[in-house]
mmCIF file of C-alpha atoms in Angstrom:
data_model
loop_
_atom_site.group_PDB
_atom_site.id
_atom_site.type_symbol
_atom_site.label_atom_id
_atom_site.label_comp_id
_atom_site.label_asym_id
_atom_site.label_seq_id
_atom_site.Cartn_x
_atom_site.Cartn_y
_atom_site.Cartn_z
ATOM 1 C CA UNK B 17 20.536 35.233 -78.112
ATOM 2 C CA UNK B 18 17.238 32.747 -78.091
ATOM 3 C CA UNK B 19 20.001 29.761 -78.821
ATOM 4 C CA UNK B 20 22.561 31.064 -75.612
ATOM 5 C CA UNK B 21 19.124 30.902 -73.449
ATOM 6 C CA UNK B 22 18.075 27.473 -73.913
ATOM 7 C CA UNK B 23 21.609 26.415 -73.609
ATOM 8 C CA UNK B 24 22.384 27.919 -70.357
ATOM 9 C CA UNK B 25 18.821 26.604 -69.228
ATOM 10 C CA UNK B 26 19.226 23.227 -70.227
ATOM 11 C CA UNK B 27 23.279 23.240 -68.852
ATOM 12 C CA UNK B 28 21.372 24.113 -65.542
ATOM 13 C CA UNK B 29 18.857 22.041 -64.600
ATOM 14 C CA UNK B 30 21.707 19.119 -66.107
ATOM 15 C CA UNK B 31 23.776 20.132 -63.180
ATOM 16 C CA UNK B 32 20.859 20.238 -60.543
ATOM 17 C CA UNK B 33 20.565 16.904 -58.508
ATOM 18 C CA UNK B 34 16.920 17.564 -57.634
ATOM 19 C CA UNK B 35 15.807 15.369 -60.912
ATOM 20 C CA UNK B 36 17.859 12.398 -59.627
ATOM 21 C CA UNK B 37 16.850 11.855 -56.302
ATOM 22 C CA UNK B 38 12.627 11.291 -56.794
ATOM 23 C CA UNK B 39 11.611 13.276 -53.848
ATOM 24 C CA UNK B 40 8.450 15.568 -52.630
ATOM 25 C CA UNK B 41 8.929 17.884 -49.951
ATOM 26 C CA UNK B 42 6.292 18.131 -47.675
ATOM 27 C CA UNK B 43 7.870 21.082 -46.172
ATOM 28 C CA UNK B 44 10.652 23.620 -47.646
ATOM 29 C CA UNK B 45 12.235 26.573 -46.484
ATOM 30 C CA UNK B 46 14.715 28.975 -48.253
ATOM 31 C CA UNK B 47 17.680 29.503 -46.371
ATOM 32 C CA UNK B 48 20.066 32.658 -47.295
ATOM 33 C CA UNK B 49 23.764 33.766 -46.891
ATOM 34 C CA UNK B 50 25.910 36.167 -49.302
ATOM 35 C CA UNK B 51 27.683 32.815 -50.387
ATOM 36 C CA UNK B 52 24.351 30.797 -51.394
ATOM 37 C CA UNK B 53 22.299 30.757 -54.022
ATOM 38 C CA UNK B 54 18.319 29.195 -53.844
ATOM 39 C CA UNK B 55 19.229 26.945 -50.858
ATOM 40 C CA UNK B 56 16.650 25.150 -49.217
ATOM 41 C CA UNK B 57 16.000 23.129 -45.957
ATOM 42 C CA UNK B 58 13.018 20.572 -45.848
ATOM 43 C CA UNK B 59 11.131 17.391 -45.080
ATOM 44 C CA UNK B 60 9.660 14.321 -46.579
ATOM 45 C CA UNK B 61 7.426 11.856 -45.054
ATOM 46 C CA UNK B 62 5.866 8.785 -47.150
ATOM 47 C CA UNK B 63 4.830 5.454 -47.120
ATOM 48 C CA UNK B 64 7.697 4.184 -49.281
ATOM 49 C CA UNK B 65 10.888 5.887 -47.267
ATOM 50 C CA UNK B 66 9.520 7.156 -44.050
ATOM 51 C CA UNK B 67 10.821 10.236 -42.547
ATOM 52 C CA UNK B 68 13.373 12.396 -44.209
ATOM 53 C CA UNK B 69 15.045 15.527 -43.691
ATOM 54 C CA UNK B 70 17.090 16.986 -46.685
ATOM 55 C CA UNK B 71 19.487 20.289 -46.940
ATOM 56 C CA UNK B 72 20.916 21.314 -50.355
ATOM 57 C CA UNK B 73 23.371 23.870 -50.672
ATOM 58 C CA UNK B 74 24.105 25.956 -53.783
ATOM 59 C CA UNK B 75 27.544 27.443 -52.805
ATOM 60 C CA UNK B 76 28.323 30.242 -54.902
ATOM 61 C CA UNK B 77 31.306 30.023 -57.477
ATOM 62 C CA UNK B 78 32.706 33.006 -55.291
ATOM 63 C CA UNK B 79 33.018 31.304 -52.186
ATOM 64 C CA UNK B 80 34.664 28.017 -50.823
ATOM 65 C CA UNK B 81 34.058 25.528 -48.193
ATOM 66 C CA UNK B 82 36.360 26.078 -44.499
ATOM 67 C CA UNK B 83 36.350 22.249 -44.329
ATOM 68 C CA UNK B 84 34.831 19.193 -44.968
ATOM 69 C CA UNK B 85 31.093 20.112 -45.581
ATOM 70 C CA UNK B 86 29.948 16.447 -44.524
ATOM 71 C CA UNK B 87 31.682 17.000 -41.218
ATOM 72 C CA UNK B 88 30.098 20.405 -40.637
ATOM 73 C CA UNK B 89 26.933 18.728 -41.328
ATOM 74 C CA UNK B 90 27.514 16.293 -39.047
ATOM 75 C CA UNK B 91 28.602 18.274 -36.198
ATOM 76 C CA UNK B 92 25.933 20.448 -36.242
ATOM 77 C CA UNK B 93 23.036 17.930 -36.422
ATOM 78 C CA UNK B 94 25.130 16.563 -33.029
ATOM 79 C CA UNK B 95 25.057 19.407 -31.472
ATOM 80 C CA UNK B 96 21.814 20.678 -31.978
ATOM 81 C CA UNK B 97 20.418 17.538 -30.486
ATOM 82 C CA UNK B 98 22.614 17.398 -27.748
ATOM 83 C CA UNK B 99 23.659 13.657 -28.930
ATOM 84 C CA UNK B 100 25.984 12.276 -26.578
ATOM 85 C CA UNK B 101 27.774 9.454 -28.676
ATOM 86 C CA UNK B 102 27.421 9.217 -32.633
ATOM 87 C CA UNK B 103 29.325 6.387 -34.137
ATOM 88 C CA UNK B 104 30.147 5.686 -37.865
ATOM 89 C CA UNK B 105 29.203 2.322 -38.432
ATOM 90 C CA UNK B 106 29.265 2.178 -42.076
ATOM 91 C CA UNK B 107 30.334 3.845 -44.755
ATOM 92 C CA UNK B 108 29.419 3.358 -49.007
ATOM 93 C CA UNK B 109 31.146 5.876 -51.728
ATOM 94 C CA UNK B 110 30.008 5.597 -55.320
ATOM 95 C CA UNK B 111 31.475 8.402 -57.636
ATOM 96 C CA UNK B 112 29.939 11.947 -55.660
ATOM 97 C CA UNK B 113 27.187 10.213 -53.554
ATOM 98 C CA UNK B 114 28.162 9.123 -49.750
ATOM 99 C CA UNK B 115 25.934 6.638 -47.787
ATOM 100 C CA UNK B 116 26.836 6.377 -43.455
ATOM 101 C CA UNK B 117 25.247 4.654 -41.212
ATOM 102 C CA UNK B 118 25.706 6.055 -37.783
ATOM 103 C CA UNK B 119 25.158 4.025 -34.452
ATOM 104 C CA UNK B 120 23.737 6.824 -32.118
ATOM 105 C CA UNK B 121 23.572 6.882 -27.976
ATOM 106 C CA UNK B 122 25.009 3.307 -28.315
ATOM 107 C CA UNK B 123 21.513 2.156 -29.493
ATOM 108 C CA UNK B 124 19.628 3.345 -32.129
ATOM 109 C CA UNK B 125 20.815 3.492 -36.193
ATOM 110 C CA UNK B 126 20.248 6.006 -38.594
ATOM 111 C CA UNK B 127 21.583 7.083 -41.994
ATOM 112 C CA UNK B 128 22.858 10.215 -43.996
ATOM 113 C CA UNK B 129 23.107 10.793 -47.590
ATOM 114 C CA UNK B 130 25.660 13.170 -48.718
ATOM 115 C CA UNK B 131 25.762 14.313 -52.298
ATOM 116 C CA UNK B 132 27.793 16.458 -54.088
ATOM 117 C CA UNK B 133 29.129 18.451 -56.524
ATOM 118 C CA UNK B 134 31.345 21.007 -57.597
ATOM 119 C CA UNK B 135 28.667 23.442 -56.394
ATOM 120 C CA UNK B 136 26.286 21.462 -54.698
ATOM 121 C CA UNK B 137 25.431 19.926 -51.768
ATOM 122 C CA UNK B 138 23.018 17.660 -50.841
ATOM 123 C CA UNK B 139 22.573 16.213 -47.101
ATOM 124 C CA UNK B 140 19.600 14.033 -46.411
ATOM 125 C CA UNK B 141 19.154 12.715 -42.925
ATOM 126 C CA UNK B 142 17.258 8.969 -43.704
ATOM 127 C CA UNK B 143 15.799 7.750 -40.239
ATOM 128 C CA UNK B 144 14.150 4.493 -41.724
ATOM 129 C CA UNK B 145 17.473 4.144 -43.775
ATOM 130 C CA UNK B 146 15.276 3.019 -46.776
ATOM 131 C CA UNK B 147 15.957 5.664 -48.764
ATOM 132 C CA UNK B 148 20.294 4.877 -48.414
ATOM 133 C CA UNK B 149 19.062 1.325 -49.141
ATOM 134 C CA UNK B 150 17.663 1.685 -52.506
ATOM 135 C CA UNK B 151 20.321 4.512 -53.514
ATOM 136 C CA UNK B 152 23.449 1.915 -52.674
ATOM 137 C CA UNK B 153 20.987 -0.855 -54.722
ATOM 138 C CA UNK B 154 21.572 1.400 -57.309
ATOM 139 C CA UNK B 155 25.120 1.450 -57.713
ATOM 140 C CA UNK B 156 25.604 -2.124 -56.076
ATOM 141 C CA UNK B 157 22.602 -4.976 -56.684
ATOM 142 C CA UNK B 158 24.600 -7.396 -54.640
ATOM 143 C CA UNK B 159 24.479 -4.795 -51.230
ATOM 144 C CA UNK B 160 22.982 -6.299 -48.023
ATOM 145 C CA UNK B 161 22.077 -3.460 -45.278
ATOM 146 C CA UNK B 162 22.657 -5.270 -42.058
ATOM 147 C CA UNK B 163 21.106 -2.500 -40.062
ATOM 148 C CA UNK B 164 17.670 -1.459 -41.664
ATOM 149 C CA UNK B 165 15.744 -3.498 -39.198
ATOM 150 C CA UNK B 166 17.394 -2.227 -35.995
ATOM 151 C CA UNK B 167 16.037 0.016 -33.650
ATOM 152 C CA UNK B 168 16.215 3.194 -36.125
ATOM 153 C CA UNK B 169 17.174 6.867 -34.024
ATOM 154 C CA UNK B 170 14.132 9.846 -34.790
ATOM 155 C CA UNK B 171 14.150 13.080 -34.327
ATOM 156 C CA UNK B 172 12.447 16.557 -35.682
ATOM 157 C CA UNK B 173 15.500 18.178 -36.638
ATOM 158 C CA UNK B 174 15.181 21.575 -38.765
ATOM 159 C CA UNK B 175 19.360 23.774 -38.320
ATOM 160 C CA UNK B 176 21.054 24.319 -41.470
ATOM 161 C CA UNK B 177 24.087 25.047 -42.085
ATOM 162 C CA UNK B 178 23.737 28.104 -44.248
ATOM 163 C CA UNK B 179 21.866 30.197 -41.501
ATOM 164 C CA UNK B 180 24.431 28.603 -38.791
ATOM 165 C CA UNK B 181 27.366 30.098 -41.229
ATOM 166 C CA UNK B 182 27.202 33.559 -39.804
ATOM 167 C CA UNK B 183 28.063 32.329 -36.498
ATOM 168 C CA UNK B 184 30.413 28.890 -37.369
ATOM 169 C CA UNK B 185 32.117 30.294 -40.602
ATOM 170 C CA UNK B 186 31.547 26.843 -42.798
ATOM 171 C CA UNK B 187 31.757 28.606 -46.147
ATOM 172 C CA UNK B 188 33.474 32.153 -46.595
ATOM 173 C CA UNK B 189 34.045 34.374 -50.248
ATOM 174 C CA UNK B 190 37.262 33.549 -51.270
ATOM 175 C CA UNK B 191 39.585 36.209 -51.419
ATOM 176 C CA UNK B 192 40.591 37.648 -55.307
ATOM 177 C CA UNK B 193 44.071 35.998 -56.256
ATOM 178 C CA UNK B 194 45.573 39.328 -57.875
ATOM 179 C CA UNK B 195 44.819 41.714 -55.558
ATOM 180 C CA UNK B 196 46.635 45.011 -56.502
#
Protein backbone atom coordinates (compact mmCIF):
# COMPACT_ATOMS: atom_id res chain seq x y z
CA UNK A 1 0.00 0.00 0.00
CA UNK A 2 3.03 2.46 1.34
CA UNK A 3 4.75 1.65 -2.33
CA UNK A 4 1.12 2.56 -4.46
CA UNK A 5 1.26 5.98 -2.26
CA UNK A 6 4.50 7.33 -3.14
CA UNK A 7 3.91 6.30 -6.65
CA UNK A 8 0.72 8.02 -7.23
CA UNK A 9 2.36 11.07 -5.31
CA UNK A 10 5.34 11.29 -7.21
CA UNK A 11 3.17 10.49 -10.81
CA UNK A 12 1.36 13.74 -9.57
CA UNK A 13 3.31 16.43 -8.86
CA UNK A 14 5.37 14.93 -12.39
CA UNK A 15 2.28 15.95 -14.21
CA UNK A 16 1.78 19.41 -12.40
CA UNK A 17 3.32 22.39 -14.42
CA UNK A 18 3.61 24.57 -11.32
CA UNK A 19 7.46 23.24 -10.82
CA UNK A 20 8.32 24.38 -14.38
CA UNK A 21 7.27 27.73 -14.63
CA UNK A 22 9.44 29.52 -11.39
CA UNK A 23 6.68 31.66 -10.19
CA UNK A 24 5.36 33.30 -6.68
CA UNK A 25 1.97 34.40 -6.45
CA UNK A 26 1.46 37.38 -4.71
CA UNK A 27 -2.16 36.79 -4.76
CA UNK A 28 -4.26 33.38 -5.32
CA UNK A 29 -7.70 32.51 -5.29
CA UNK A 30 -9.43 29.05 -5.60
CA UNK A 31 -11.89 28.99 -8.16
CA UNK A 32 -14.63 25.99 -8.19
CA UNK A 33 -16.98 24.18 -10.69
CA UNK A 34 -18.25 20.36 -10.58
CA UNK A 35 -15.72 19.86 -13.57
CA UNK A 36 -12.47 21.34 -11.71
CA UNK A 37 -10.30 20.20 -9.45
CA UNK A 38 -7.82 22.78 -7.10
CA UNK A 39 -8.04 25.57 -9.74
CA UNK A 40 -6.66 28.75 -9.00
CA UNK A 41 -6.67 32.41 -10.31
CA UNK A 42 -3.73 34.82 -9.29
CA UNK A 43 -1.07 37.47 -9.64
CA UNK A 44 2.60 38.06 -9.74
CA UNK A 45 4.44 41.22 -9.61
CA UNK A 46 8.46 41.37 -9.50
CA UNK A 47 11.35 43.08 -10.45
CA UNK A 48 12.50 40.45 -12.95
CA UNK A 49 8.99 39.96 -15.10
CA UNK A 50 6.75 42.74 -14.06
CA UNK A 51 3.13 42.23 -13.82
CA UNK A 52 1.49 38.91 -14.34
CA UNK A 53 -1.76 37.42 -14.14
CA UNK A 54 -1.96 33.52 -14.32
CA UNK A 55 -5.18 31.00 -14.43
CA UNK A 56 -4.60 27.21 -14.25
CA UNK A 57 -7.23 24.88 -14.80
CA UNK A 58 -7.39 21.27 -13.55
CA UNK A 59 -10.25 19.91 -15.77
CA UNK A 60 -11.52 16.85 -14.41
CA UNK A 61 -10.99 13.45 -16.35
CA UNK A 62 -14.95 13.48 -16.39
CA UNK A 63 -15.44 16.45 -18.29
CA UNK A 64 -14.25 17.96 -21.70
CA UNK A 65 -13.57 21.26 -23.16
CA UNK A 66 -16.80 22.96 -25.59
CA UNK A 67 -13.96 24.48 -27.68
CA UNK A 68 -10.75 25.78 -27.93
CA UNK A 69 -9.82 26.71 -24.26
CA UNK A 70 -7.20 29.42 -25.55
CA UNK A 71 -10.02 31.07 -27.43
CA UNK A 72 -12.39 31.05 -24.45
CA UNK A 73 -9.63 32.59 -22.62
CA UNK A 74 -9.21 35.03 -24.93
CA UNK A 75 -12.65 36.10 -25.42
CA UNK A 76 -13.36 36.54 -22.08
CA UNK A 77 -10.33 38.66 -21.03
CA UNK A 78 -11.86 40.90 -24.26
CA UNK A 79 -14.85 41.17 -23.04
CA UNK A 80 -14.42 41.83 -19.61
CA UNK A 81 -12.35 44.81 -20.51
CA UNK A 82 -14.49 46.04 -23.00
CA UNK A 83 -11.36 45.94 -25.58
CA UNK A 84 -12.39 47.24 -28.75
CA UNK A 85 -9.72 45.73 -31.23
CA UNK A 86 -7.26 42.79 -30.15
CA UNK A 87 -4.95 41.70 -32.86
CA UNK A 88 -2.67 38.56 -33.03
CA UNK A 89 0.54 39.76 -33.93
CA UNK A 90 2.61 36.85 -33.21
CA UNK A 91 2.42 33.59 -32.56
CA UNK A 92 5.42 30.76 -31.08
CA UNK A 93 4.38 26.85 -30.50
CA UNK A 94 6.94 24.59 -28.89
CA UNK A 95 5.55 21.03 -28.04
CA UNK A 96 2.30 22.06 -25.35
CA UNK A 97 3.44 25.68 -24.54
CA UNK A 98 1.86 28.68 -26.80
CA UNK A 99 3.47 32.20 -26.78
CA UNK A 100 1.00 35.36 -28.67
CA UNK A 101 1.64 38.54 -28.82
CA UNK A 102 -1.45 40.58 -29.25
CA UNK A 103 -1.52 44.26 -30.67
CA UNK A 104 -4.43 45.80 -28.56
CA UNK A 105 -6.67 49.19 -29.36
CA UNK A 106 -4.26 49.53 -32.36
CA UNK A 107 -1.52 50.64 -29.87
CA UNK A 108 -0.34 48.97 -27.09
CA UNK A 109 1.34 45.09 -27.02
CA UNK A 110 0.93 42.51 -24.66
CA UNK A 111 1.49 38.76 -24.37
CA UNK A 112 -0.26 35.42 -23.26
CA UNK A 113 1.17 32.19 -22.31
CA UNK A 114 -0.92 29.23 -22.84
CA UNK A 115 0.12 25.88 -21.48
CA UNK A 116 -1.25 22.72 -21.56
CA UNK A 117 -1.92 19.41 -21.01
CA UNK A 118 -4.05 16.58 -21.18
CA UNK A 119 -5.64 17.93 -17.99
CA UNK A 120 -4.22 21.13 -17.51
CA UNK A 121 -4.34 24.45 -18.32
CA UNK A 122 -2.28 27.14 -17.80
CA UNK A 123 -3.05 30.89 -19.09
CA UNK A 124 -0.73 33.63 -18.00
CA UNK A 125 -1.46 37.12 -19.16
CA UNK A 126 2.48 38.73 -19.45
CA UNK A 127 2.04 42.65 -19.73
CA UNK A 128 5.91 43.40 -19.79
CA UNK A 129 6.13 40.31 -22.19
CA UNK A 130 9.39 39.33 -20.31
CA UNK A 131 8.21 36.45 -18.98
CA UNK A 132 7.11 34.98 -23.01
CA UNK A 133 10.65 36.25 -23.74
CA UNK A 134 12.69 34.07 -21.63
CA UNK A 135 10.16 30.99 -22.03
CA UNK A 136 10.59 31.13 -26.16
CA UNK A 137 14.68 31.63 -25.17
CA UNK A 138 14.16 28.46 -23.83
CA UNK A 139 13.11 26.45 -26.59
CA UNK A 140 14.78 28.83 -29.28
CA UNK A 141 18.33 30.78 -28.23
CA UNK A 142 18.37 32.36 -31.62
CA UNK A 143 14.57 34.23 -30.93
CA UNK A 144 14.50 38.06 -31.27
CA UNK A 145 11.15 39.67 -29.65
CA UNK A 146 10.58 42.65 -31.85
CA UNK A 147 7.92 43.99 -29.57
CA UNK A 148 9.19 43.93 -25.85
CA UNK A 149 10.08 47.56 -25.95
CA UNK A 150 6.79 48.91 -27.36
CA UNK A 151 4.28 50.63 -25.60
CA UNK A 152 3.13 47.41 -23.47
CA UNK A 153 -1.15 47.33 -22.77
CA UNK A 154 -1.95 47.07 -18.52
CA UNK A 155 -4.67 46.27 -16.91
CA UNK A 156 -6.00 44.72 -13.35
CA UNK A 157 -7.78 41.94 -14.74
CA UNK A 158 -9.11 39.15 -12.16
CA UNK A 159 -12.48 36.75 -14.48
CA UNK A 160 -11.77 33.22 -14.82
CA UNK A 161 -13.05 31.04 -16.75
CA UNK A 162 -14.09 28.36 -14.32
CA UNK A 163 -16.53 30.70 -12.32
CA UNK A 164 -17.68 32.25 -15.89
CA UNK A 165 -18.51 28.37 -16.90
CA UNK A 166 -21.87 28.35 -15.25
CA UNK A 167 -23.03 31.05 -17.38
CA UNK A 168 -20.75 30.49 -20.92
CA UNK A 169 -20.66 26.57 -20.80
CA UNK A 170 -16.63 26.31 -21.67
CA UNK A 171 -16.23 22.88 -20.12
CA UNK A 172 -19.29 20.44 -19.50
CA UNK A 173 -19.20 16.42 -17.93
CA UNK A 174 -19.13 14.39 -20.74
CA UNK A 175 -21.89 12.22 -21.16
CA UNK A 176 -21.23 8.09 -20.30
CA UNK A 177 -20.66 6.29 -23.79
CA UNK A 178 -22.85 3.08 -22.84
CA UNK A 179 -25.66 4.44 -21.49
CA UNK A 180 -28.30 1.64 -20.98
Amino acid sequence: MLIFLIIGCNSTKNLNLDNKLELVLDEKSNTFDSCTNFSYIGSSMTKEFGQLFIEYINLDSSCKWNGLSRGFFVDLFKSTLKIDSFKLIERKDFKNYEFSTYLVDEKYFMNIIYIYTVYEDYFIIDYNGIYSNKLIKQFDGNYINLYLNKPRFFSNYKNSLVRMNILNSYFSRQKERFER
